XYZ file of C-alpha atoms in Angstrom:
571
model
C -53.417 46.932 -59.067
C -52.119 49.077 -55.776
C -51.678 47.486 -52.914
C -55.035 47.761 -50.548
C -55.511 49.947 -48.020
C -55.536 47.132 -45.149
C -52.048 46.517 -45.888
C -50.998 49.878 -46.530
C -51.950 50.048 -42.979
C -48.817 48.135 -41.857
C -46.696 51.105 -43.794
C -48.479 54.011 -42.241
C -48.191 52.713 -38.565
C -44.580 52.301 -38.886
C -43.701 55.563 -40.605
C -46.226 57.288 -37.614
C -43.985 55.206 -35.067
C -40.831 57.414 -36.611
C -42.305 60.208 -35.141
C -41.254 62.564 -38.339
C -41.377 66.078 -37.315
C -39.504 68.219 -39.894
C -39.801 67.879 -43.635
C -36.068 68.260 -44.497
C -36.199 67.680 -48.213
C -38.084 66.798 -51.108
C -36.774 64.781 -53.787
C -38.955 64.366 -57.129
C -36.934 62.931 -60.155
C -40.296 62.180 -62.151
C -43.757 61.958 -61.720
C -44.116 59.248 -60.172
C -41.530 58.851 -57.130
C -41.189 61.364 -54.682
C -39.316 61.217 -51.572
C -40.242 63.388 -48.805
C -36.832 63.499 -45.932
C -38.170 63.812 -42.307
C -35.874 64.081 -39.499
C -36.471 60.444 -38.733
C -37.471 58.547 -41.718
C -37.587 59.474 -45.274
C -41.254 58.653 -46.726
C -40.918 57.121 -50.481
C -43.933 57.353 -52.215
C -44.418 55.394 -55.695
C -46.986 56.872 -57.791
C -47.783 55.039 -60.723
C -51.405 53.880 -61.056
C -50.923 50.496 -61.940
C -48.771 49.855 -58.815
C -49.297 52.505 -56.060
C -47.711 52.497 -52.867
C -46.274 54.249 -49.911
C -43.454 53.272 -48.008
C -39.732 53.999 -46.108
C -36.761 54.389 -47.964
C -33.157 53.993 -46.386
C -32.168 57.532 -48.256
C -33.633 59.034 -51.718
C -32.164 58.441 -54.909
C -30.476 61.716 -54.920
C -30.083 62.971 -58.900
C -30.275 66.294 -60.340
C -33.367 66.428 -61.945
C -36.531 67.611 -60.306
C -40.031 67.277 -61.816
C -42.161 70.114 -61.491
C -44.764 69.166 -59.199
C -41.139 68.076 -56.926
C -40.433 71.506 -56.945
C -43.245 72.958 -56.082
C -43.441 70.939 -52.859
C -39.677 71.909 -52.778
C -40.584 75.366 -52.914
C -43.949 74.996 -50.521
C -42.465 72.844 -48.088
C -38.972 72.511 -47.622
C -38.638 73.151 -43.431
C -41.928 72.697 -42.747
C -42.658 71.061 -39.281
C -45.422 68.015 -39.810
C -48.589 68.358 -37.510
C -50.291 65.173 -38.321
C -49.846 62.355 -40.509
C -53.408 60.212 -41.121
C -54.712 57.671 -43.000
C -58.504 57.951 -43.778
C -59.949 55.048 -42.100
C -58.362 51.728 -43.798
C -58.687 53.905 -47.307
C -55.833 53.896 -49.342
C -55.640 57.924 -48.958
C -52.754 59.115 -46.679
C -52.944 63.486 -45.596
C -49.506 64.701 -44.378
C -50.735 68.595 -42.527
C -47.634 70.836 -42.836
C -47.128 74.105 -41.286
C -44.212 76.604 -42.090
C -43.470 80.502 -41.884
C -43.890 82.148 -45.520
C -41.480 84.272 -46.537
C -43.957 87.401 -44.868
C -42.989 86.319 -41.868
C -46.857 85.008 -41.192
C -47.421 81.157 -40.297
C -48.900 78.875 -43.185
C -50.501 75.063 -43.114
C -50.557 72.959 -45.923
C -52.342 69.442 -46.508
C -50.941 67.041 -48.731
C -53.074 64.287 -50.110
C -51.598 61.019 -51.205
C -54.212 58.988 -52.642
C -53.268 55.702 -53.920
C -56.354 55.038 -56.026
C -55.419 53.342 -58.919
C -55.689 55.259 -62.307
C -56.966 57.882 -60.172
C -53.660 58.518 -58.121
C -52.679 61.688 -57.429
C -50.861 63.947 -55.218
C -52.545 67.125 -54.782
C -51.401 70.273 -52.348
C -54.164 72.129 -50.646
C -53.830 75.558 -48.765
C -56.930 76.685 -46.962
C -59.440 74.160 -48.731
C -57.868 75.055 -52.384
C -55.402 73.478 -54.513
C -52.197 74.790 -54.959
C -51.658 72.741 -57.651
C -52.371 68.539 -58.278
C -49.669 65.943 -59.620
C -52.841 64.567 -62.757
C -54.995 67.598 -63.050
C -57.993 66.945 -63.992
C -61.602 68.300 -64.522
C -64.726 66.078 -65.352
C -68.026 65.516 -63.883
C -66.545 63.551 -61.342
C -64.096 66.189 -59.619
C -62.161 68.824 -60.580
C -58.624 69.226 -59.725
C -56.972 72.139 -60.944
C -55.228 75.163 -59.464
C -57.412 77.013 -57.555
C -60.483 75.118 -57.325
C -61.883 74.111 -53.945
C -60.553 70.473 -52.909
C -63.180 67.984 -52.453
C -61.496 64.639 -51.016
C -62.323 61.463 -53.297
C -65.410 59.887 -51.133
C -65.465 56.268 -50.556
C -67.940 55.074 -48.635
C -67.372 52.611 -46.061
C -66.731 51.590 -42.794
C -62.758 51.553 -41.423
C -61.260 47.485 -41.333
C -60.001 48.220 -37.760
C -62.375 50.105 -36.177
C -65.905 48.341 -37.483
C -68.993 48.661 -35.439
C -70.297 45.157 -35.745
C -74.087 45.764 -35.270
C -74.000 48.325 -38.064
C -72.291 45.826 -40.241
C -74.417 43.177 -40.190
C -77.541 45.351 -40.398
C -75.986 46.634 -43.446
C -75.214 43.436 -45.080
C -78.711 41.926 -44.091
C -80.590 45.118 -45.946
C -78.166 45.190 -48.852
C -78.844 41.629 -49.714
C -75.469 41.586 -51.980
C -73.463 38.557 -52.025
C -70.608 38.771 -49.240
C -67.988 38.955 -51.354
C -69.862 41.934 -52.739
C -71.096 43.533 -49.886
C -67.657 43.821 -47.706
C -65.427 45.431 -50.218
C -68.393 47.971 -50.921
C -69.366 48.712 -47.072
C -65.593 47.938 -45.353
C -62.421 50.179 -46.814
C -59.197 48.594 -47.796
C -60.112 45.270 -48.926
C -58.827 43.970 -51.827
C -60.297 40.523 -53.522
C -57.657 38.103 -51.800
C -58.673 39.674 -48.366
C -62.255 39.826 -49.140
C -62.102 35.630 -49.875
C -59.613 35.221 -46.742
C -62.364 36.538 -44.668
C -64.982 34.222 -46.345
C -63.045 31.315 -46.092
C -61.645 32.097 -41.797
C -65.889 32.325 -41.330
C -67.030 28.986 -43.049
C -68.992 31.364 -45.254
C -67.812 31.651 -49.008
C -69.716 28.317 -49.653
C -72.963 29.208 -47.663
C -75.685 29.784 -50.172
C -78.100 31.480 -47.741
C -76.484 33.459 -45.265
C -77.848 33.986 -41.558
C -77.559 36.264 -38.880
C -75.309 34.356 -37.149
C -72.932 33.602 -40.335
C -72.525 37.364 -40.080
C -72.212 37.772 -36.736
C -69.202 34.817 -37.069
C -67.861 37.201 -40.014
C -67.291 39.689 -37.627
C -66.003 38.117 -34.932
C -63.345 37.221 -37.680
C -62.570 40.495 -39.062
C -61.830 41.574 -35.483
C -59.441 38.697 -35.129
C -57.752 39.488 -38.499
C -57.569 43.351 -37.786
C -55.391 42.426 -34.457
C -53.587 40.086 -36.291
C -52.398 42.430 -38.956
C -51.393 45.432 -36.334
C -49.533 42.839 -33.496
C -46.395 43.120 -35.941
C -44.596 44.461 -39.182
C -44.417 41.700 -41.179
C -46.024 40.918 -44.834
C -46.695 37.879 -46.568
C -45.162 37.224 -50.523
C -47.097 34.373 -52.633
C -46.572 33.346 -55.785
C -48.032 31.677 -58.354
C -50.194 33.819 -58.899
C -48.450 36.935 -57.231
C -49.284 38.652 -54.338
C -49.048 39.951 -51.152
C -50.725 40.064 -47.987
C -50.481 41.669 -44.509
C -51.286 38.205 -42.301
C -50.667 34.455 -43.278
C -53.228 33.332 -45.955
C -55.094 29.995 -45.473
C -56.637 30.244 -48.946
C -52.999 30.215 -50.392
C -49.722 27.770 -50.365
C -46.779 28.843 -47.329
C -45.657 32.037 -48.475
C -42.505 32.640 -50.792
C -41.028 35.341 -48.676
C -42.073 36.325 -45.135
C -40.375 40.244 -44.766
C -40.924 43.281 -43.195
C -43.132 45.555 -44.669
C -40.778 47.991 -46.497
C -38.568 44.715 -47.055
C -41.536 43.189 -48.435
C -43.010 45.738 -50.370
C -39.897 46.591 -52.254
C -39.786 43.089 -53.438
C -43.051 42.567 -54.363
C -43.026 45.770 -56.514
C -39.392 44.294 -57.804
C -41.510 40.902 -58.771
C -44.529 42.873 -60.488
C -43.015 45.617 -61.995
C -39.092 45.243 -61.914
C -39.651 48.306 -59.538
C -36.654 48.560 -57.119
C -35.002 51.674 -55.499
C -31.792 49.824 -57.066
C -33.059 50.160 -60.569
C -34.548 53.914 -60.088
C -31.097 54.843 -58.814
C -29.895 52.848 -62.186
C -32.357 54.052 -64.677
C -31.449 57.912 -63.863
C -27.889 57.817 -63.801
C -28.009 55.763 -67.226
C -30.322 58.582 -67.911
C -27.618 61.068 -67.482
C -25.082 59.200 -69.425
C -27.335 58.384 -72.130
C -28.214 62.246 -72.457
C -24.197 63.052 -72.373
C -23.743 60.623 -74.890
C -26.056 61.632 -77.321
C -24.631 65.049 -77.132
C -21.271 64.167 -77.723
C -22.145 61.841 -81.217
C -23.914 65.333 -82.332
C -20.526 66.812 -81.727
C -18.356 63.979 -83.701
C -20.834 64.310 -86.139
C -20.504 68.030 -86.812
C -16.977 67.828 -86.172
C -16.887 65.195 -89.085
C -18.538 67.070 -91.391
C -16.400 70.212 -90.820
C -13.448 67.888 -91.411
C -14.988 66.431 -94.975
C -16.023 69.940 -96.176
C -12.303 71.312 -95.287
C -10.580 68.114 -96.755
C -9.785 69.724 -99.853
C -7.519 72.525 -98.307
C -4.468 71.387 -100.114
C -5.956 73.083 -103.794
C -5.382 76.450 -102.135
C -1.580 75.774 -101.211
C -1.438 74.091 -105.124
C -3.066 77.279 -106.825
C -0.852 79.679 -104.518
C 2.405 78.103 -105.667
C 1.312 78.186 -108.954
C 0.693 81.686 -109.335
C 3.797 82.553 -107.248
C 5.927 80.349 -109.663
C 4.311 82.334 -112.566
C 4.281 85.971 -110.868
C 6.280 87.410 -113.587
C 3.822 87.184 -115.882
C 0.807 87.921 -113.529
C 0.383 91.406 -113.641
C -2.798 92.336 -114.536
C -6.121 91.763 -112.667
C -8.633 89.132 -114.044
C -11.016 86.564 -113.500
C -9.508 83.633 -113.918
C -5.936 82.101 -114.722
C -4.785 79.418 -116.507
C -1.516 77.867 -115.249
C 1.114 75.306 -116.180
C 1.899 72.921 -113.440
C 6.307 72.153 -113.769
C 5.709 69.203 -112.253
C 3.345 67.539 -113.827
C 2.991 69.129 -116.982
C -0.605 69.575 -116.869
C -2.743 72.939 -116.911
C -4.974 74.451 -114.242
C -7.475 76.408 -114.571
C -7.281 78.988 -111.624
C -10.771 81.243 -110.244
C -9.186 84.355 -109.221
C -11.147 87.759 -107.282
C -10.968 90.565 -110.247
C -10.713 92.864 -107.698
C -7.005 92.531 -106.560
C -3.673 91.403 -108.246
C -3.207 87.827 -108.495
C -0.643 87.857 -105.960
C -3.049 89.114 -103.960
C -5.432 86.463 -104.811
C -2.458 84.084 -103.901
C -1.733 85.214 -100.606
C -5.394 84.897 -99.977
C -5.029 81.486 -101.222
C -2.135 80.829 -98.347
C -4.373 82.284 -95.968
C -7.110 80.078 -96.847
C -4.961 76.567 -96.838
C -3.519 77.680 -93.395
C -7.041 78.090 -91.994
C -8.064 74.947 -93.137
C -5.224 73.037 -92.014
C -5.581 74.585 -88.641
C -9.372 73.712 -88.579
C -8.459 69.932 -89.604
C -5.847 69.847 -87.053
C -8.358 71.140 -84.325
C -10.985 69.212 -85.416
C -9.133 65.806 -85.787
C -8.208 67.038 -82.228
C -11.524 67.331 -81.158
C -12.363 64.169 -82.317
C -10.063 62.218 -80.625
C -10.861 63.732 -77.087
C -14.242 62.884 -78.183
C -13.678 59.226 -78.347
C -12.021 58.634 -75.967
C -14.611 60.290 -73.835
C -17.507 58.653 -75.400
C -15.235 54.951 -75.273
C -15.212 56.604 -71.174
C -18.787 57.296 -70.840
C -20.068 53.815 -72.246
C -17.545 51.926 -69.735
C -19.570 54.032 -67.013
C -22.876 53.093 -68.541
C -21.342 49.383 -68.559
C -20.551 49.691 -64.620
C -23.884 51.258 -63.819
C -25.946 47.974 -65.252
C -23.255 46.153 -63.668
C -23.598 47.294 -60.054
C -25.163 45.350 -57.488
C -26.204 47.622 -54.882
C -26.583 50.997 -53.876
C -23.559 51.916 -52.531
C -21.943 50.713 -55.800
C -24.523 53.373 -57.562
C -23.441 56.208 -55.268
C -19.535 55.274 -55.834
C -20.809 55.473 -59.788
C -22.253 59.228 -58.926
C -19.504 60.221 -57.536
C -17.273 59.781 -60.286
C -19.852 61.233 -62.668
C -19.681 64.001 -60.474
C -16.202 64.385 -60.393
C -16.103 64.409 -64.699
C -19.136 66.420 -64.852
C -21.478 64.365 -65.900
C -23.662 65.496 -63.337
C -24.644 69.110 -62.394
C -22.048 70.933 -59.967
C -25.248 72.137 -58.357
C -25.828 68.524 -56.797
C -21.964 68.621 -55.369
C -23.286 69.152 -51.794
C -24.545 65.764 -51.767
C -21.234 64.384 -53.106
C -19.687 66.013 -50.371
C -22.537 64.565 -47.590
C -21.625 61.030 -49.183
C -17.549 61.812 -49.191
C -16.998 64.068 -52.644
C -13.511 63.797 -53.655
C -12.260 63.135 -50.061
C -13.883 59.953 -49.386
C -11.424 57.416 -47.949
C -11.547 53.881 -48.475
C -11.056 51.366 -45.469
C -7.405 48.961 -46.743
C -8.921 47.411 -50.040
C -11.802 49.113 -51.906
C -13.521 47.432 -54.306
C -15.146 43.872 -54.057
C -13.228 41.425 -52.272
C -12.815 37.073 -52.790
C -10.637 34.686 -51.465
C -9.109 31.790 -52.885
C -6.816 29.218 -51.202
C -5.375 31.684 -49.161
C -5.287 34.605 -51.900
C -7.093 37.725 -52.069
C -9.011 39.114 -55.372
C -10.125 42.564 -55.700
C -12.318 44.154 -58.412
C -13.443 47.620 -58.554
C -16.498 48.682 -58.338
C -16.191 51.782 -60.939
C -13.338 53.854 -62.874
C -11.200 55.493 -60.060
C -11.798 52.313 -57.968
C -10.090 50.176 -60.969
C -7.390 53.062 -60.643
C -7.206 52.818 -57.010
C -5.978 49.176 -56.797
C -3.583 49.027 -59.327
C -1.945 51.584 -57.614
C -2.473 49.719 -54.450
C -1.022 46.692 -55.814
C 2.370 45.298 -55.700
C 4.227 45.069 -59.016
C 3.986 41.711 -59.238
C 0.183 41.003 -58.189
C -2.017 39.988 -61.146
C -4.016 42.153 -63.065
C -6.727 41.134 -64.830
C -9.692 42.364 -67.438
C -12.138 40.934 -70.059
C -10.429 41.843 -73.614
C -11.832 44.404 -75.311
C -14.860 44.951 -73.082
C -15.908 47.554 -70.584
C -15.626 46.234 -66.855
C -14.178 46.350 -63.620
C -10.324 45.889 -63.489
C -9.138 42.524 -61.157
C -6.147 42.040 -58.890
C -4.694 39.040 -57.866
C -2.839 40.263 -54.523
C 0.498 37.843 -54.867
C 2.220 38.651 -51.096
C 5.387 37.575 -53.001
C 4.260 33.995 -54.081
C 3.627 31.831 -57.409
C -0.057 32.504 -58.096
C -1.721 29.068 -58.808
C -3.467 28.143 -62.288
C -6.794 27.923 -60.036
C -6.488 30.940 -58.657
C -6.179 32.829 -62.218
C -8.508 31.139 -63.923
C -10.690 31.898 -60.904
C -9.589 36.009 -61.366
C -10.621 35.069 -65.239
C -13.587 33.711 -64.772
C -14.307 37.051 -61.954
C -12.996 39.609 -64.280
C -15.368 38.247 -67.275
C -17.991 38.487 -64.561
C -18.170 41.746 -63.739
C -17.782 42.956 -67.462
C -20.233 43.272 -70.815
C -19.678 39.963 -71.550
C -21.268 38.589 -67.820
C -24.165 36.645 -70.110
C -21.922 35.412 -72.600
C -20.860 31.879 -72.545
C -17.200 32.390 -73.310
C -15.119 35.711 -72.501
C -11.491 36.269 -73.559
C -10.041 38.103 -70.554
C -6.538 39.019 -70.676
C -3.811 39.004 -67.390
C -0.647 40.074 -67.138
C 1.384 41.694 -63.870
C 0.593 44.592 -62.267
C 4.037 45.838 -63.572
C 3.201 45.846 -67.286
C 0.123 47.758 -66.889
C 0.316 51.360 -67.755
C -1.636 54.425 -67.621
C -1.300 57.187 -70.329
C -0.808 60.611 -68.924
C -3.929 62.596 -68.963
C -6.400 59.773 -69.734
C -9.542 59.193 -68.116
C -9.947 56.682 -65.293
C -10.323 53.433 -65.614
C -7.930 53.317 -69.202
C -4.569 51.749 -69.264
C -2.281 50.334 -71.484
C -0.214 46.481 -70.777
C 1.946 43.997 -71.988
C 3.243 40.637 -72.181
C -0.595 39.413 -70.699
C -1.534 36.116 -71.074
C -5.579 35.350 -72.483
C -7.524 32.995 -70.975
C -11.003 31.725 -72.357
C -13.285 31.703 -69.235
C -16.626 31.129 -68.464
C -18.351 33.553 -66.345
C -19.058 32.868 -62.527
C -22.603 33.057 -61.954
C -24.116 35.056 -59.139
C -24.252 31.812 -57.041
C -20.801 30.635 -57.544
C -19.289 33.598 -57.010
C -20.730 34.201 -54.011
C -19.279 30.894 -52.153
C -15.692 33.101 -52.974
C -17.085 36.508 -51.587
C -14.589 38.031 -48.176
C -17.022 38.859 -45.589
C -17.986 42.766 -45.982
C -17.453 43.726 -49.816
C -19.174 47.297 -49.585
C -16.535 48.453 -47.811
């Protein structure tokens, strides 16, 4: 179920206090989140009918792919300057109005209609009362929305939660003769069930079994109260138990869970329904990426593997070359076939030969043969191993990615896909907005503890693990869970005995931050800085060490680890 149009309310007065003016960019990466950058706040809109929203996003989830109704807009929009921005009474339909110059040189407006509707969502781009094209075409007795038809707006009757005319209310209500909790959600917009008994129970009235005139006129009195309520601030109300979410303090419910702001609150709420956060959009299409990469490169190994079985028996065409060579003399003729006495081991071969040409001809073919088989092994076993190690690289990234925390880890993640490309070069600008290749890190990357007076540094992705143990003195600690993709830890020594504690503590971080975080026992392996190596030419993240030392750790949970966090670890 979407969230109603009374709370949407809170959303739409604080993207109109923004001001946005000019439409900057439009990100799409499926059908149902779309991220429209203003100048002044970027507008995330979440599209899926069982959940619908709109709300503010710190910055999009910026990934290569585009769906197509994200391009169109792209294509439509992209510059445009915004001339209003509306909500249709308390409805949960929101019209952006866009004007831009067309590529004729001749001024154009747009209207783009959000409407958050439940299963009947949609997003649908109008030019001069016609669509341009619709996000869920449809066409059915109800409406049709399809390219080129004329746009009718989806009517819902009803009057608007914050600006009701109370005398027309309660003559409605009197002449319908519907229950009240019937009657207001049908003749006032934006009110969802929880709102609807709210309202009953703030007027004495959800137990009254006749209702009078002055009941209603109490009812309304009420729903003026609650609609000045609701605007006087920003916040939202989280319950659960059941779950759900409100714009004002319920008295029909326990204290809230979680009193946020509304995009605060929002994102959570869709987090606790749905597991919707921008954190795990950001994951979900970067794993998407690797996933995709992956795939391709085990159609590769496989190919690659079967080239290498089919050309495995190469050696018979060095064997039937020296055997014809060691029996030249009496190979003059051309035939079919030879049969040949092998000196060494006494046994006879039976020899296909091409009638065509001599038989040293047929042997020389036979060298040519082995040496382009051997060369196609060699390439292949090649192949393979730059293979593997790239796919061993690309699952230690998809490791990292479900690892991450926030979404600044994510965009360190992106970056490094975009250095390997992993990622199209197209979306390079936006590496180089965020830092590309250049981006300097503040003293210590990575994520930073503290522990009796020692400091403990993980990375935060592949180049980060590189970037500290270069960092790192050549005694320091280094530390990472055996055999298992995660971030690599440094104990920073300053030149003193590192305590048990404080390793077992690294340990216990190291098997943290690695596959095994849900495991109940990790091996993790530590050993200086010194003894850790890192082949020439390898990918990040992959060394080689030494004389380490295993421990047996438990991992930290979330909680305990963060009583050892160093103030600002994003940094």
């Amino acid at each position: 179920m979407p969230l109603d149009g009374v709370t949407l309310r809170k959303a739409f007065t604080f993207i109109q206090r923004m001001k946005p003016r000019y439409l900057r960019q439009v990100y799409m990466p499926d059908c149902n989140t779309l991220y429209l950058v203003f100048d002044s706040v970027c507008v995330f809109l979440y599209l899926n009918p069982s959940c619908a929203f709109i709300s503010a996003a710190d910055s999009p989830v910026k990934v290569e792919t585009l769906a197509p109704m994200g391009g169109l807009l792209r294509s439509k929009l992209k510059g445009a300057r915004l001339l209003e921005f509306r909500q249709l009474g308390s409805d949960r339909i929101f019209v952006f109005k866009f004007s831009i110059v067309d590529i004729r040189q001749e001024p154009v407006e747009y209207e783009l209609y959000v409407e958050l509707m439940g299963r009947n969502t949609n997003l649908i781009l109008v030019q001069d009362g016609r669509i341009v094209d619709a996000l869920r075409r449809r066409s059915d007795s109800t409406r049709i929305l399809l390219p080129g038809a004329p746009f009718e707006r989806y009517v819902h009757e009803g009057m608007d939660f914050f600006a009701i005319d109370t005398d027309e209310l309660v003559r409605i209500l009197m002449e319908s003769g519907l229950p009240l909790h019937e009657g207001l959600p049908r003749f006032v917009q934006g009110l969802s069930k929880t709102l609807v008994h709210e309202i009953l129970r703030r007027a004495d009235v959800d137990s009254v079994e006749e209702i009078k005139l002055h009941h209603l006129e109490k009812l309304c009195r009420i729903l003026k109260d609650m609609a000045e309520e609701i605007t006087s601030d920003d916040l939202c109300y989280i319950y659960t138990s059941p779950l759900d979410i409100a714009p004002l303090k319920l008295r029909i419910r326990e204290p809230p869970s979680y009193v946020e702001p509304v995009f605060k609150a929002f994102s959570r709420f869709m987090s606790l329904k749905t597991g919707f956060s921008q954190l795990g959009i950001f994951k979900r299409r970067l794993l998407s990426v690797l996933n995709t990469e992956t795939k391709r490169i085990m159609r590769l190994l496989e190919k690659l593997e079967l080239e290498i079985r089919e050309a495995m028996g190469y050696e018979k065409f060095r064997k039937n070359a020296e055997l014809i060579f060691s029996h030249a003399y009496r190979l003059k003729n051309k035939c079919e076939f030879v049969v040949l006495e092998d000196y060494e081991t006494g046994t006879l071969h039976r020899i296909r030969l091409d009638p065509s040409v001599t038989p040293i001809q047929n042997a020389q073919r036979f060298m040519k043969m082995y040496s382009k088989m051997k060369r196609r092994i060699e390439i292949a076993t090649r192949r393979v191993e730059e293979l593997e190690k790239k796919l061993e690289y690309l699952n230690s990234l998809k490791e990292l990615v479900e690892l991450a925390e926030n979404v600044d880890d994510l965009k360190l993640l992106k970056e490094e896909m975009l250095q390997h490309g992993f990622l199209k070069s197209g979306d390079a600008r936006v590496s180089k907005k965020m830092g590309g290749k250049k981006k300097v890190f503040s003293n210590i990357p990575g994520r930073v503890f503290e522990c009796d007076g020692y400091k403990i540094v993980a990375g935060r992705n592949n180049v980060e693990n590189d970037l500290i143990r270069r960092k790192a003195s050549p005694n320091d600690l280094w530390c990472h869970a055996r055999e298992l993709p995660g971030s690599h830890v440094i104990v920073m020594a300053g030149g003193r005995e590192i305590p048990e504690k404080v390793k077992i503590l690294a340990a216990r971080i190291a098997a943290y931050y690695s596959r095994g975080r849900n495991d109940t026992k990790v091996y993790v392996d530590c050993t200086e800085v010194k003894n850790v190596k890192k082949p020439k030419g390898s990918y990040p993240g992959y060394v080689v060490y030494r004389n380490e030392r295993s421990f047996l750790v438990t991992p930290l949970t979330a909680e305990e680890l963060k009583k050892y966090m160093a103030g600002d670890t994003t940094r």
